[in-house]
Coordinates of N, CA, C and O in Angstrom, one line a residue:
X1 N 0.8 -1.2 0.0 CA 0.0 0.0 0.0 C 0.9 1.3 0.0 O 1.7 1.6 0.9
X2 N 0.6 1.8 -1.1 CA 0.9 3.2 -0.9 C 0.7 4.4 0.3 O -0.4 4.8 0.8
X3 N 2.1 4.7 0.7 CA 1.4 5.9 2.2 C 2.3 7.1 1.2 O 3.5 7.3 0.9
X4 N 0.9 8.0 1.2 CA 0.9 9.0 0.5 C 1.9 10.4 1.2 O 2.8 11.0 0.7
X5 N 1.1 10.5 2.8 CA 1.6 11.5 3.5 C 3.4 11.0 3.7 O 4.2 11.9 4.0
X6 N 3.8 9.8 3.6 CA 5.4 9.8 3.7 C 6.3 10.2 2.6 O 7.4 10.7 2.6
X7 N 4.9 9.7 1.3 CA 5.9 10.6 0.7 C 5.6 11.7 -0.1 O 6.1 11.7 -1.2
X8 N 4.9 12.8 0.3 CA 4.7 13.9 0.7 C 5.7 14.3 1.4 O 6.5 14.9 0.7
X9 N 6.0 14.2 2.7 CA 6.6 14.4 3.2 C 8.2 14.6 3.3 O 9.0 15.4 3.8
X10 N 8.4 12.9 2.3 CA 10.0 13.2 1.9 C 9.9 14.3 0.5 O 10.8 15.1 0.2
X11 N 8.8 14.3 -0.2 CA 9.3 15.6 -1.2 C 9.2 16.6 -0.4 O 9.9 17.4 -1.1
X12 N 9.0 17.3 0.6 CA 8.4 18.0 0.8 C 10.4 18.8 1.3 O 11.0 19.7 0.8
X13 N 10.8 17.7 2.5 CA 11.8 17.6 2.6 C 13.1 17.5 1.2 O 14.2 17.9 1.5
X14 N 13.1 17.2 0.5 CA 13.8 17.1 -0.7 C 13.6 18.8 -1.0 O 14.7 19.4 -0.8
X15 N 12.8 19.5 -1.3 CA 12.7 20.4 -2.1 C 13.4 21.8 -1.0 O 14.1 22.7 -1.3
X16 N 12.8 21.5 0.3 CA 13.3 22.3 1.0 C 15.0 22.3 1.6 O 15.6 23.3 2.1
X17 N 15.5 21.3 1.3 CA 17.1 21.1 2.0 C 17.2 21.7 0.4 O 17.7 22.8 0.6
X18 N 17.2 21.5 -0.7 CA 17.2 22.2 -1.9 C 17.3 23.7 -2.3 O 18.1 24.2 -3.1
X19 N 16.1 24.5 -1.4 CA 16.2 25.8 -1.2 C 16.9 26.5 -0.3 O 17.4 27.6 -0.5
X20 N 17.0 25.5 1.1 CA 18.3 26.0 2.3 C 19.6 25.9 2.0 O 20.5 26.6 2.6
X21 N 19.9 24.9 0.7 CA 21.5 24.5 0.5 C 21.9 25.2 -0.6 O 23.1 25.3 -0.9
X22 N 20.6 26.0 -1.4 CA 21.0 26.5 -2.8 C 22.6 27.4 -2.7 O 22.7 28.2 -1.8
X23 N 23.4 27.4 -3.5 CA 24.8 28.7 -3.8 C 24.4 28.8 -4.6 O 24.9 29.9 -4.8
X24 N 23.5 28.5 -6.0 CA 23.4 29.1 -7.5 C 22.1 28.7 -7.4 O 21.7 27.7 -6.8
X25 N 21.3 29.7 -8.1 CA 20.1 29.8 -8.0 C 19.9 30.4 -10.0 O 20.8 31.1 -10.6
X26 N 18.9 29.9 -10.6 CA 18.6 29.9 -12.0 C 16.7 30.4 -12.2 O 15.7 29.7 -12.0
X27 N 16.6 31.9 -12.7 CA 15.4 32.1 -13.0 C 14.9 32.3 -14.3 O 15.4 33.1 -15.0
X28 N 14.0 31.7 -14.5 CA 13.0 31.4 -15.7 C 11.9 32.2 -16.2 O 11.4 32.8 -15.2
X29 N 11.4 32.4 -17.2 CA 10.0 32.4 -17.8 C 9.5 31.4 -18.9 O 10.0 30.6 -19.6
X30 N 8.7 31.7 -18.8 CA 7.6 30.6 -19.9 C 6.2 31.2 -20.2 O 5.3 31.2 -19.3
X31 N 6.1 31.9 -21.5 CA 4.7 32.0 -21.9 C 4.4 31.1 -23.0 O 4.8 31.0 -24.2
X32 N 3.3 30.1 -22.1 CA 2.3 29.1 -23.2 C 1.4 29.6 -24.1 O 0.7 30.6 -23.8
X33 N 1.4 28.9 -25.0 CA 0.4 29.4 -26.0 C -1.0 29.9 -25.5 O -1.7 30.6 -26.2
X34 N -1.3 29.6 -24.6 CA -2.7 30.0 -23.7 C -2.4 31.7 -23.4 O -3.4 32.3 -23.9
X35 N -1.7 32.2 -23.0 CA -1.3 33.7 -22.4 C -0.8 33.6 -21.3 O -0.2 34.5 -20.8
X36 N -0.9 32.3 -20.7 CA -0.2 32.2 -19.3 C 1.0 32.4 -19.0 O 1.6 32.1 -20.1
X37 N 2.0 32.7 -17.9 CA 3.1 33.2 -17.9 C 3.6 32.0 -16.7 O 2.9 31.5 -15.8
X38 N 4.9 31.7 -17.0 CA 5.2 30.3 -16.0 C 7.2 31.0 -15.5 O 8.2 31.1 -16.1
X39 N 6.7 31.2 -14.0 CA 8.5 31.9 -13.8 C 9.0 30.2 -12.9 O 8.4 29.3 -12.3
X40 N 9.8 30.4 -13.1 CA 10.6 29.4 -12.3 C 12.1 29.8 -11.6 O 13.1 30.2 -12.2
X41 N 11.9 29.4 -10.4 CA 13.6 29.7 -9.7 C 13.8 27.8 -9.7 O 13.0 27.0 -9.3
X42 N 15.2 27.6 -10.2 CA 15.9 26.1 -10.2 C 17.1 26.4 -9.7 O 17.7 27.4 -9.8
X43 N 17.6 25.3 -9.0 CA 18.9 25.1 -8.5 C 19.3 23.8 -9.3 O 18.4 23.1 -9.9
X44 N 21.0 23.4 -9.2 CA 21.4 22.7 -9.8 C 21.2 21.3 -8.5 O 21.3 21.5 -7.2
X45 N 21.1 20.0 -9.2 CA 21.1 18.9 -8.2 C 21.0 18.0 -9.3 O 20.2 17.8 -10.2
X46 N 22.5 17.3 -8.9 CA 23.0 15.9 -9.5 C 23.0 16.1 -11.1 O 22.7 15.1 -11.8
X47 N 23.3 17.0 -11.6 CA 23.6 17.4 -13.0 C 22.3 18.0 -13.6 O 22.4 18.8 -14.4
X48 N 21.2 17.7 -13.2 CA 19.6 18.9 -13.2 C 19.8 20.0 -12.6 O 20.7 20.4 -11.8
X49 N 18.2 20.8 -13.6 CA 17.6 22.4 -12.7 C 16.8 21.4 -12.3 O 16.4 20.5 -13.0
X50 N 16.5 21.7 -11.4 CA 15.2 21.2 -10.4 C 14.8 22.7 -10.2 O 15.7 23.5 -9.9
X51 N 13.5 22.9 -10.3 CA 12.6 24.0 -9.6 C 12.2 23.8 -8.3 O 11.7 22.8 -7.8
X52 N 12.4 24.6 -7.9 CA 12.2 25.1 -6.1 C 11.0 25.9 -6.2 O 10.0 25.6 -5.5
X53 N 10.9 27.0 -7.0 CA 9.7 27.8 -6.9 C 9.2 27.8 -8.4 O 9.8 27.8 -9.5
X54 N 7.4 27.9 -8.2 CA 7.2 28.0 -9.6 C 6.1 28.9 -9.3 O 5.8 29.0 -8.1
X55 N 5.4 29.7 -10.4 CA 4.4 30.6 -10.3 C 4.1 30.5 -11.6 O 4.9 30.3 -12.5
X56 N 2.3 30.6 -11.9 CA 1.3 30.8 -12.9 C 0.5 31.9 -12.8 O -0.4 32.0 -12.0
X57 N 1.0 32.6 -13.6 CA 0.0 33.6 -13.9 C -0.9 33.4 -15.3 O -0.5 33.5 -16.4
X58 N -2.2 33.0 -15.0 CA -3.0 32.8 -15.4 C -3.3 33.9 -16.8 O -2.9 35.0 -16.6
X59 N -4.0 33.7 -18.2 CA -4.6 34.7 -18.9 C -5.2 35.8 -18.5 O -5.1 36.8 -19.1
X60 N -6.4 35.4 -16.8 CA -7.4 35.6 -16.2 C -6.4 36.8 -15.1 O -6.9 37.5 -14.2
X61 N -5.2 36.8 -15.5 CA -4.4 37.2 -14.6 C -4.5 36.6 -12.7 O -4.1 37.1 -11.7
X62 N -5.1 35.5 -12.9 CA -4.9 34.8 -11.3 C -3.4 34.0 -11.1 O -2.9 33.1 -11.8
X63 N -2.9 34.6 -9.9 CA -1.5 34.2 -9.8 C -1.3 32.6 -8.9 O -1.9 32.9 -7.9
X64 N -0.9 31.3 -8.9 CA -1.0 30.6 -8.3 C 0.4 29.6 -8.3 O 0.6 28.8 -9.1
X65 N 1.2 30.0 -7.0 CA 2.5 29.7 -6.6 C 2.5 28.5 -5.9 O 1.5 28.1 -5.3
X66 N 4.0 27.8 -6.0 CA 4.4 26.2 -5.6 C 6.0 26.5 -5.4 O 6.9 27.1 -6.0
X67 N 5.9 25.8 -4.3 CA 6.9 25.4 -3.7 C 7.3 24.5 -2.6 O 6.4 23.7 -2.5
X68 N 8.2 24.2 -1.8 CA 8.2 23.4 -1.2 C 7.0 23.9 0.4 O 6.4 23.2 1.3
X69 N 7.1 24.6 0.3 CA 6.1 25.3 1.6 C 4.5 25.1 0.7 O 3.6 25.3 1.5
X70 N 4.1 24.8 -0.3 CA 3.0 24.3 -1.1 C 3.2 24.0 -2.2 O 3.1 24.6 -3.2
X71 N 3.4 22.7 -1.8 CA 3.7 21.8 -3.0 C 2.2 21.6 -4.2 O 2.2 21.7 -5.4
X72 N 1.3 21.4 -3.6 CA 0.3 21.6 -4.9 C -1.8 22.2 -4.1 O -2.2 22.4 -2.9
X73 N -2.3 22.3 -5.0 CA -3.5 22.7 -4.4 C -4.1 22.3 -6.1 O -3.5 22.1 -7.1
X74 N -5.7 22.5 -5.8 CA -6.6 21.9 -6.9 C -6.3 22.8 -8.3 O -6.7 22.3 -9.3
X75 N -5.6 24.2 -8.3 CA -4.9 24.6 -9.4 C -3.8 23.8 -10.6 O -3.7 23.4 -11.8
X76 N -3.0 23.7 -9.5 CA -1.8 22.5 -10.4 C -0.7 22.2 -8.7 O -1.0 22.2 -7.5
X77 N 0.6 22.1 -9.6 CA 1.4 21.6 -8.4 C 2.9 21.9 -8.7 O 3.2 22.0 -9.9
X78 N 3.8 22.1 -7.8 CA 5.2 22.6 -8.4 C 6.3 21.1 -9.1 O 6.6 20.1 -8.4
X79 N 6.5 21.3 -10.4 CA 6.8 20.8 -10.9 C 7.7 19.7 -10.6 O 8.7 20.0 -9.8
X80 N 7.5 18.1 -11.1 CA 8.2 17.3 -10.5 C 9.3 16.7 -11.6 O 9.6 15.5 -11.5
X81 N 9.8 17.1 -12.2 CA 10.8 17.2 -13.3 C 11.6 18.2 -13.7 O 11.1 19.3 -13.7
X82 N 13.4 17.9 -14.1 CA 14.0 18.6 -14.4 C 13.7 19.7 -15.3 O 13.3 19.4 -16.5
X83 N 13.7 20.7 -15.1 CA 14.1 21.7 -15.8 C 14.9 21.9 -17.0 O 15.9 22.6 -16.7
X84 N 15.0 21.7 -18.2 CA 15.7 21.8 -19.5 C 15.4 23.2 -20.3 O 14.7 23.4 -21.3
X85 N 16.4 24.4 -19.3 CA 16.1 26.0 -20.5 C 15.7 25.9 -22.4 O 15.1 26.6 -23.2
X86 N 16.4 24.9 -22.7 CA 16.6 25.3 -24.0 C 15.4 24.3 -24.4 O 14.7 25.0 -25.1
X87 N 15.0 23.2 -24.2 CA 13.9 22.2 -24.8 C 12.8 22.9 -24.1 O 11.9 22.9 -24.9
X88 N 12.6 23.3 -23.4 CA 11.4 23.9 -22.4 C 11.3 25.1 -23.0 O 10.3 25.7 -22.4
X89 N 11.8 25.9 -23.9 CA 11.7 27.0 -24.4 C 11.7 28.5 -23.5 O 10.9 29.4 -23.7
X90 N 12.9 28.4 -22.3 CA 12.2 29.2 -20.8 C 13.4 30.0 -21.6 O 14.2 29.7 -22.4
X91 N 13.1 31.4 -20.8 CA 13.8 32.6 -21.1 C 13.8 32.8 -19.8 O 12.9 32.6 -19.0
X92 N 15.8 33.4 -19.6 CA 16.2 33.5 -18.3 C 16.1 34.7 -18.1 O 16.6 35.6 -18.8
X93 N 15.2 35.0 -16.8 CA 15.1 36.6 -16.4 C 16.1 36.9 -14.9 O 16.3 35.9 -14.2
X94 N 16.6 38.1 -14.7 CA 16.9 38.4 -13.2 C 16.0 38.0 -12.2 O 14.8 38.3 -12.4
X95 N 16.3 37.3 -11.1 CA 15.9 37.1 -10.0 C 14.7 37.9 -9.3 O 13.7 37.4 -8.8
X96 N 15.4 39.5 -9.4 CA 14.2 40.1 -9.1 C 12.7 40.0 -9.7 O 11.8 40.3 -8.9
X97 N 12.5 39.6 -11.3 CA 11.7 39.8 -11.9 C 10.7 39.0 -11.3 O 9.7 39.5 -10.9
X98 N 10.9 37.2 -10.9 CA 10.5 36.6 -10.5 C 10.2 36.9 -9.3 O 9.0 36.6 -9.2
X99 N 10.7 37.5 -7.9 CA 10.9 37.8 -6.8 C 9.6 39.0 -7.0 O 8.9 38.9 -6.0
X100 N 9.3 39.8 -7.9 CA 7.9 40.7 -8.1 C 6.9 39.9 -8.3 O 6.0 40.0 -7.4
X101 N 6.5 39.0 -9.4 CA 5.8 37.9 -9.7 C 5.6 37.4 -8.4 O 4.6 37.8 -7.8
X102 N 6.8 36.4 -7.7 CA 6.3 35.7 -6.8 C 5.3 37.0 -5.2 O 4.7 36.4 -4.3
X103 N 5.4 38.1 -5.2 CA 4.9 38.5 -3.9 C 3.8 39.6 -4.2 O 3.4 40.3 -3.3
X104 N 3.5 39.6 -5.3 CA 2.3 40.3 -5.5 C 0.7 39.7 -5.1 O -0.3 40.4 -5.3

């Protein structure tokens, strides 16, 4: 039987020793064909970007953030796959840009 809450729990822990241990930190965008806007902050782990933080800003302009402090809700969920800038089609912005995104 699957026990869900443990492993919840170890992502939850994985993503966070991730954000505490970060030295290089990598920030993203992504606009999908819908109008939606997708920022991402990634750190490097074991030759991956793994995303730590993700945010959707909606067409509707509704903003809806994932991270290890909320890993997912009935919107979507923070991304459980490496990060590839160049196949993923993400454009690298300054930190800050994301850091406005994420606290509005």
């Amino acid at each position: 039987m699957v026990d869900l809450e443990r492993i919840k729990s170890e992502s939850v822990a994985y993503f966070r020793s991730l954000d505490e241990g970060a030295t290089l930190r990598h920030h993203f965008r992504h606009a999908d064909e819908d109008g939606g806007l997708w920022y991402f902050e990634a750190v490097p782990d074991r030759g991956e970007l793994i995303a730590i933080k993700q945010a959707e800003v909606t067409p509707a302009g509704r903003l809806h953030r994932y991270s290890w402090e909320h890993l997912e809700d009935e919107h979507g969920f923070l991304t459980d796959r490496a990060i590839d800038p160049e196949e993923d089609s993400l454009e690298a912005i300054p930190a800050e840009r994301l850091q406005r995104v994420w606290t509005q």
